[in-house]
Coordinates of N, CA and C in Angstrom, one line a residue:
X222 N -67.3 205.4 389.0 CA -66.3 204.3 389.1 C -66.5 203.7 390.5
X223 N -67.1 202.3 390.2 CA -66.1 201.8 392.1 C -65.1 201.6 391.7
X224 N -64.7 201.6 393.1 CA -63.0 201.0 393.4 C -63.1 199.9 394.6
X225 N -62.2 199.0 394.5 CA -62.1 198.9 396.0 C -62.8 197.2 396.4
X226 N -63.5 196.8 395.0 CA -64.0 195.4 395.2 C -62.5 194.3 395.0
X227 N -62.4 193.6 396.0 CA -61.4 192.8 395.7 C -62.1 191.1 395.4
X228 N -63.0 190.8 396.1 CA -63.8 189.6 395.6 C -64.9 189.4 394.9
X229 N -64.7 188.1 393.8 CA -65.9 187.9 393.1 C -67.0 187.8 393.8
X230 N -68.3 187.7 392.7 CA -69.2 187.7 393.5 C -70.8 188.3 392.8
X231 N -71.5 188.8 393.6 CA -72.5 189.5 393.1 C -72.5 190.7 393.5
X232 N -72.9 192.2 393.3 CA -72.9 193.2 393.9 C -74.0 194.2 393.7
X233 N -74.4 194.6 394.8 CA -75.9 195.6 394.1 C -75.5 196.5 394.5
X234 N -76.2 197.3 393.4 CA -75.5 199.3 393.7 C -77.3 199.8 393.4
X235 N -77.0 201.1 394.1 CA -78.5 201.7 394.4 C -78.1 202.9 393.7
X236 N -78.7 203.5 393.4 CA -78.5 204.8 393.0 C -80.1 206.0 393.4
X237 N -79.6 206.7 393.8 CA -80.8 207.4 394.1 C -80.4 209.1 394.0
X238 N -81.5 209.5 392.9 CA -81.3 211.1 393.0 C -82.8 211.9 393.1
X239 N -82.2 213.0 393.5 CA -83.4 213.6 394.3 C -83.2 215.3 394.1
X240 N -84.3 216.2 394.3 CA -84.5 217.2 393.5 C -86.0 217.8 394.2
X241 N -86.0 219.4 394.3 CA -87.1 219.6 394.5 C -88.5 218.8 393.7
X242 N -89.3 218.3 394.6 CA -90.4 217.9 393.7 C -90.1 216.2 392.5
X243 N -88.9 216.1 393.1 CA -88.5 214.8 392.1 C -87.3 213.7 392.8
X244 N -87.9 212.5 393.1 CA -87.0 211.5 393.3 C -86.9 210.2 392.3
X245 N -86.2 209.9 392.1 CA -86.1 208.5 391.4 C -84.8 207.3 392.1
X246 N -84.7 206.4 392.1 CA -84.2 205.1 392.6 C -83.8 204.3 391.7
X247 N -82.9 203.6 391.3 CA -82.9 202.1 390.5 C -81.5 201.5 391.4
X248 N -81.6 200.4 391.0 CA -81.2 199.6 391.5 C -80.7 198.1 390.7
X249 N -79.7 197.9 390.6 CA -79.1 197.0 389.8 C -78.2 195.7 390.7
X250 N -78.0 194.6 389.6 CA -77.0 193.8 390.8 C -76.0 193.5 389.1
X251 N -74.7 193.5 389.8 CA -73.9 193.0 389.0 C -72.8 191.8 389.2
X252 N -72.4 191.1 388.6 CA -71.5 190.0 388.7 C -69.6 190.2 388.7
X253 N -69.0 190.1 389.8 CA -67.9 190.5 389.5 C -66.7 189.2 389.4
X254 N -66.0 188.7 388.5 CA -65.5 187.4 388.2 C -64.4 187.0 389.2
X255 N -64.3 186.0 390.4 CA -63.5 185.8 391.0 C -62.4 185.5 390.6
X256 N -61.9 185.0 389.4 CA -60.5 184.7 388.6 C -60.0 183.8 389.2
X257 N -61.1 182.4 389.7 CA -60.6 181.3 389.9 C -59.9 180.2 389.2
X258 N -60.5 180.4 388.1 CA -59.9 179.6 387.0 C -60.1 179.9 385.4
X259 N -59.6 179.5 384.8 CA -59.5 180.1 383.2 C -59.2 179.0 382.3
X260 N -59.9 179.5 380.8 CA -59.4 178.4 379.9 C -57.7 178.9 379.3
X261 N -57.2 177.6 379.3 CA -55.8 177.8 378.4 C -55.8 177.2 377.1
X262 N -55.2 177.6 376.3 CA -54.5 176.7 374.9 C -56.5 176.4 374.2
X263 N -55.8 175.5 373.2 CA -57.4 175.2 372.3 C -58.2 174.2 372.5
X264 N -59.4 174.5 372.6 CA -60.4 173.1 373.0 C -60.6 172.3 372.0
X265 N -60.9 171.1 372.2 CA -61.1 170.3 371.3 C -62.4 169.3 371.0
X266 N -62.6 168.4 370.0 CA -64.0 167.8 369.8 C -63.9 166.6 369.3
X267 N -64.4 165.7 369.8 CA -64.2 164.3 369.5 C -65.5 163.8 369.3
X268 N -65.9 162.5 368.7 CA -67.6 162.0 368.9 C -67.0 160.5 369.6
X269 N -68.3 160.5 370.2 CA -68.1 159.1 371.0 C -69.4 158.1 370.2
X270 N -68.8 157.2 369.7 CA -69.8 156.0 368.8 C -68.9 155.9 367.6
X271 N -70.3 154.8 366.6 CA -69.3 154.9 365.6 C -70.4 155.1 365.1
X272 N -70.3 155.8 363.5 CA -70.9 156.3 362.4 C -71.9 155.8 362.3
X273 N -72.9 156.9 362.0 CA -74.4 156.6 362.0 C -75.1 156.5 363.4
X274 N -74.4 155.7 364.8 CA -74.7 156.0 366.2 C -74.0 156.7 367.0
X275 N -73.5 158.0 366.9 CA -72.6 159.0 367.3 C -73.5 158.8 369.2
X276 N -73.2 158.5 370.1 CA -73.4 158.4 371.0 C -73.8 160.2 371.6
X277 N -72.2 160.9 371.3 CA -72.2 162.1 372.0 C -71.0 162.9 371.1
X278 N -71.2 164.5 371.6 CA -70.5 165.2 370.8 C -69.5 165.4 372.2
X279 N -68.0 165.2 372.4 CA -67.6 166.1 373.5 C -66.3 166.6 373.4
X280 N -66.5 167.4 374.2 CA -66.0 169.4 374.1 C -65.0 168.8 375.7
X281 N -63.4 169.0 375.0 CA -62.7 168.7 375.8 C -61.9 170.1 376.1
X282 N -61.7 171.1 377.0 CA -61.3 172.0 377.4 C -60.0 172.4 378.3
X283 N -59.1 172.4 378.2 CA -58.1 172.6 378.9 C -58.5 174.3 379.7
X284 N -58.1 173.6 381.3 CA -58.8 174.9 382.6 C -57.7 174.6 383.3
X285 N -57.0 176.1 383.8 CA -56.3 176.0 384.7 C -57.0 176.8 386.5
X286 N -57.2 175.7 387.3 CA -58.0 176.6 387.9 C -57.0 177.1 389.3
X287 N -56.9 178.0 389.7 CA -56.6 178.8 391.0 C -56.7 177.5 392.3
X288 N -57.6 177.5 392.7 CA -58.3 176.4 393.9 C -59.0 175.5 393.5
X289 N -59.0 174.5 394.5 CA -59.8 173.5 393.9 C -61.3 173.7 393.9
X290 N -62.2 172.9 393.6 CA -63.8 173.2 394.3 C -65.0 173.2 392.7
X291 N -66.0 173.6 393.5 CA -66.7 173.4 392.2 C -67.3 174.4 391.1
X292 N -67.1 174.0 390.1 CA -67.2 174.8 389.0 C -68.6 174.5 387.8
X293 N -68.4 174.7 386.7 CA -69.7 174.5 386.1 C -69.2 174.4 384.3
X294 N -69.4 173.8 383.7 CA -68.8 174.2 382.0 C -69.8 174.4 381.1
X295 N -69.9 175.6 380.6 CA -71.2 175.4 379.9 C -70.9 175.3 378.0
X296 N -72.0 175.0 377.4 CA -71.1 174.9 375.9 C -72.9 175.2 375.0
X297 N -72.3 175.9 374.3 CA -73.3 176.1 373.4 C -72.8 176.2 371.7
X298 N -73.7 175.0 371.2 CA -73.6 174.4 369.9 C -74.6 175.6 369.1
X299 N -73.7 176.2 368.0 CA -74.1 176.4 366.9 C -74.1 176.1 365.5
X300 N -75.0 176.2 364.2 CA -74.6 175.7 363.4 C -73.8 177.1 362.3
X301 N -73.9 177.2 361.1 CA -73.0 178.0 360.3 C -73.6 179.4 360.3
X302 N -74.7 179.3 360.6 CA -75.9 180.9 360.8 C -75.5 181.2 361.4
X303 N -75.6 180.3 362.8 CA -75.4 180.9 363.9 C -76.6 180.2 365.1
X304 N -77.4 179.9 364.3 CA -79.1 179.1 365.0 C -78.4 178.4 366.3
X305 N -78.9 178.6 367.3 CA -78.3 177.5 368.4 C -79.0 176.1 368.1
X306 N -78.2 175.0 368.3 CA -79.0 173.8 368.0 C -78.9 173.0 369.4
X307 N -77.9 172.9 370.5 CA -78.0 172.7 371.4 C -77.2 173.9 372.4
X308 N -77.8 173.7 373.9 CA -77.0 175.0 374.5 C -77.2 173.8 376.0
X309 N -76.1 173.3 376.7 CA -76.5 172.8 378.0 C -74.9 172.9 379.1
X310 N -75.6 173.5 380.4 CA -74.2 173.2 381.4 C -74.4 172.0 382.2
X311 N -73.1 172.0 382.7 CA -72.8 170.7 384.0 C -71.7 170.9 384.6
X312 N -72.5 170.3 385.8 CA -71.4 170.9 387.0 C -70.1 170.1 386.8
X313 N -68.9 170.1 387.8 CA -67.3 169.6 387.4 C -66.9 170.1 388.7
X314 N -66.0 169.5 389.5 CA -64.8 169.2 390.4 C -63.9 169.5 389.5
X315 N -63.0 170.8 390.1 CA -61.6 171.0 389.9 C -60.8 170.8 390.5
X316 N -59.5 170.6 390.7 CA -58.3 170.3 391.5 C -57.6 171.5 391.2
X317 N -56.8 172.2 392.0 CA -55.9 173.1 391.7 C -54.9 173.0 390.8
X318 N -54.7 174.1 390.0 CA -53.6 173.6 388.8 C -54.6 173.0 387.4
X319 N -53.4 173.0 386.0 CA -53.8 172.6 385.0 C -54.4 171.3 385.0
X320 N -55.7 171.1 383.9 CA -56.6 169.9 383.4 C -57.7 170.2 382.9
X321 N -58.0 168.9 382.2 CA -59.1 168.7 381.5 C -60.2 168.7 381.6
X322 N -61.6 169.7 380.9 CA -62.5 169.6 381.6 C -63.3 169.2 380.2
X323 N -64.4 168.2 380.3 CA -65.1 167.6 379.0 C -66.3 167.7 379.7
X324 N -67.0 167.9 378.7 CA -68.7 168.2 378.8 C -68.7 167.3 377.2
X325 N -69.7 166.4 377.3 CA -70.9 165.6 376.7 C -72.2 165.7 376.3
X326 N -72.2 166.6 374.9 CA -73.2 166.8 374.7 C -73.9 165.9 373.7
X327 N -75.0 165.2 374.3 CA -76.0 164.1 374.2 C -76.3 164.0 372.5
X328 N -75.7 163.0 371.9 CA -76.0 162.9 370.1 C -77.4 163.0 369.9
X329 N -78.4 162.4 371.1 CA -79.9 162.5 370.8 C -80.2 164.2 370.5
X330 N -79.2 165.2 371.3 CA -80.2 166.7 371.1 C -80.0 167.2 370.0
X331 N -78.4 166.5 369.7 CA -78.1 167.3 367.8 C -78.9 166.5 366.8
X332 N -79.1 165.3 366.7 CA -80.4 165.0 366.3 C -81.6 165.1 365.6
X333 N -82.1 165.7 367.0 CA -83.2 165.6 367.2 C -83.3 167.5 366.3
X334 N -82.4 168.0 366.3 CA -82.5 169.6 365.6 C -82.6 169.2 363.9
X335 N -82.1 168.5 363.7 CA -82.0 167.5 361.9 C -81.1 168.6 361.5
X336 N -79.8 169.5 361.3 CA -79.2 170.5 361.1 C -77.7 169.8 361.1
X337 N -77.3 169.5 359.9 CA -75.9 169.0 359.9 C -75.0 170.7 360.0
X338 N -73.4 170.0 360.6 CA -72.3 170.9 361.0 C -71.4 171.0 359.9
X339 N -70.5 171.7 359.7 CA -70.0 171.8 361.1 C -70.4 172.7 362.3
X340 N -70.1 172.6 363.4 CA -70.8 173.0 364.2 C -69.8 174.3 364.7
X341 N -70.4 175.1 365.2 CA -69.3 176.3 366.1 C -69.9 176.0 367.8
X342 N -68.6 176.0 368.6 CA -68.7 175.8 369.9 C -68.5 177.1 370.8
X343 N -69.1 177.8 371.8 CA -69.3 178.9 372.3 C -68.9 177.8 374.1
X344 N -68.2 178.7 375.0 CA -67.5 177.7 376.3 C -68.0 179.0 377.1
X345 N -68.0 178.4 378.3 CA -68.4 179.1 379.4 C -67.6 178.7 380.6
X346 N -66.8 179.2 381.5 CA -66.5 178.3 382.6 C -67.2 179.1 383.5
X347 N -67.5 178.8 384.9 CA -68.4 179.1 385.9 C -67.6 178.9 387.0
X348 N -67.8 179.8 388.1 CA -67.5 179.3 389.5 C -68.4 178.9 390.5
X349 N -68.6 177.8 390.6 CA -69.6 177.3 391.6 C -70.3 177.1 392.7
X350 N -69.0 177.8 393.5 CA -68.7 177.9 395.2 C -69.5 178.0 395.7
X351 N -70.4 179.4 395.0 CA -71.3 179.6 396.1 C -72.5 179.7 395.3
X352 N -72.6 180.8 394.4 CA -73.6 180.5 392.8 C -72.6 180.7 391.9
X353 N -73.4 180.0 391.1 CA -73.0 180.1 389.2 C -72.4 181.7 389.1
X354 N -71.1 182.2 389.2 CA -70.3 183.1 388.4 C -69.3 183.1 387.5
X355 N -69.7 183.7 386.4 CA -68.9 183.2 385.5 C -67.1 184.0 385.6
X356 N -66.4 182.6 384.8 CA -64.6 183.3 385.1 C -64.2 183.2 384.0
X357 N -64.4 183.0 383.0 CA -63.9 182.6 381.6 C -65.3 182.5 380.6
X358 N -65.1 183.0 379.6 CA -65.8 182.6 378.5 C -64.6 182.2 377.0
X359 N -65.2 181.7 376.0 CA -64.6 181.2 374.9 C -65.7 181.3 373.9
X360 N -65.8 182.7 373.0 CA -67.0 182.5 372.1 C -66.3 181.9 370.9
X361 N -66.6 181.3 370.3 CA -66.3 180.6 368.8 C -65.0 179.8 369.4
X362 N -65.0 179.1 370.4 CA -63.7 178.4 370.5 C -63.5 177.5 369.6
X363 N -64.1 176.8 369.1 CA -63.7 176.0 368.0 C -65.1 175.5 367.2
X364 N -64.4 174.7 365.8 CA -65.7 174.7 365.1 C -65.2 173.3 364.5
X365 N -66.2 172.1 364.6 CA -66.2 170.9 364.6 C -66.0 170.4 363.2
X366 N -66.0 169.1 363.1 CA -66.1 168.7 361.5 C -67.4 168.7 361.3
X367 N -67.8 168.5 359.7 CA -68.6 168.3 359.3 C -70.0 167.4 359.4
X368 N -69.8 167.4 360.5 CA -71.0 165.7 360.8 C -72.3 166.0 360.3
X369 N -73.1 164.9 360.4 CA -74.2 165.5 359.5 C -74.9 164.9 360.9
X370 N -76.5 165.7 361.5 CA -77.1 165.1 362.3 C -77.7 163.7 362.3
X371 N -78.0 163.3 361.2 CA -78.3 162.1 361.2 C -77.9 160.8 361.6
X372 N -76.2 161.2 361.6 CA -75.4 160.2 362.1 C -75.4 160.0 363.6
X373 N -75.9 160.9 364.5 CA -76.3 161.2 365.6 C -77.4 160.1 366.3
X374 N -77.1 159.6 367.6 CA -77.9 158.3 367.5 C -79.4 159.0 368.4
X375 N -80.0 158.5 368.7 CA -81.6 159.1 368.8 C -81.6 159.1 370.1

């Protein structure tokens, strides 16, 4: 057990045992979540175009964050298997307190997979500050209508 870590972050632990005639070492690093901010309530999905030129798919997320500063949202599109057909992050400015965080995922990449939805959405939130740590995840946060990729514009 540690104890005793109060900030997020990265953390490497060593481990080393030893024995007549025998040493060994490993060494690991692990991620500990600053609990700067979190998702609240249910995400949602809207398409930006109109039918047949769907511009973009986007993943509106309600985030309550701790401090302001920068963060990261990541979203990964799957279809009913499970196949990933798109997976992309982007960075985001938070403000302290409840709001909206939307990530835009580009109609050319669902597309371009030919794999009609509905789609299932997988969320990531990240803390930025200093590197990418994650503070929230949302697997299966929600699962889109039925669009078909083709209506997706190129």
């Amino acid at each position: 057990t540690i104890a005793g870590l109060t900030r997020g972050g990265y953390y490497l632990v060593r481990v080393t045992a030893r024995a007549a005639g025998f040493a060994r070492e490993r060494q690991t690093i692990f991620a500990m979540s600053p609990k700067t901010a979190a998702f609240v309530g249910a995400p949602r999905a809207h398409i930006e175009g109109a039918a047949g030129s769907y511009s973009a798919l986007v993943i509106d997320a309600n985030v309550n964050a701790v401090r302001a500063g920068a963060f990261a949202l990541s979203a990964t599109v799957r279809d009913t298997r499970g196949q990933i057909i798109v997976s992309l992050t982007a960075p985001l400015t938070l403000t302290a307190g409840a709001q909206t965080a939307s990530l835009a995922i580009p109609g050319r990449d669902i597309r371009a997979r030919g794999i009609d939805g509905p789609y299932t959405i997988d969320l990531i939130l990240m803390d930025a500050a200093w590197t990418a740590v994650q503070v929230d995840e949302s697997p299966n946060a929600l699962t889109t209508d039925a669009y078909r990729a083709s209506d997706f514009s190129r």
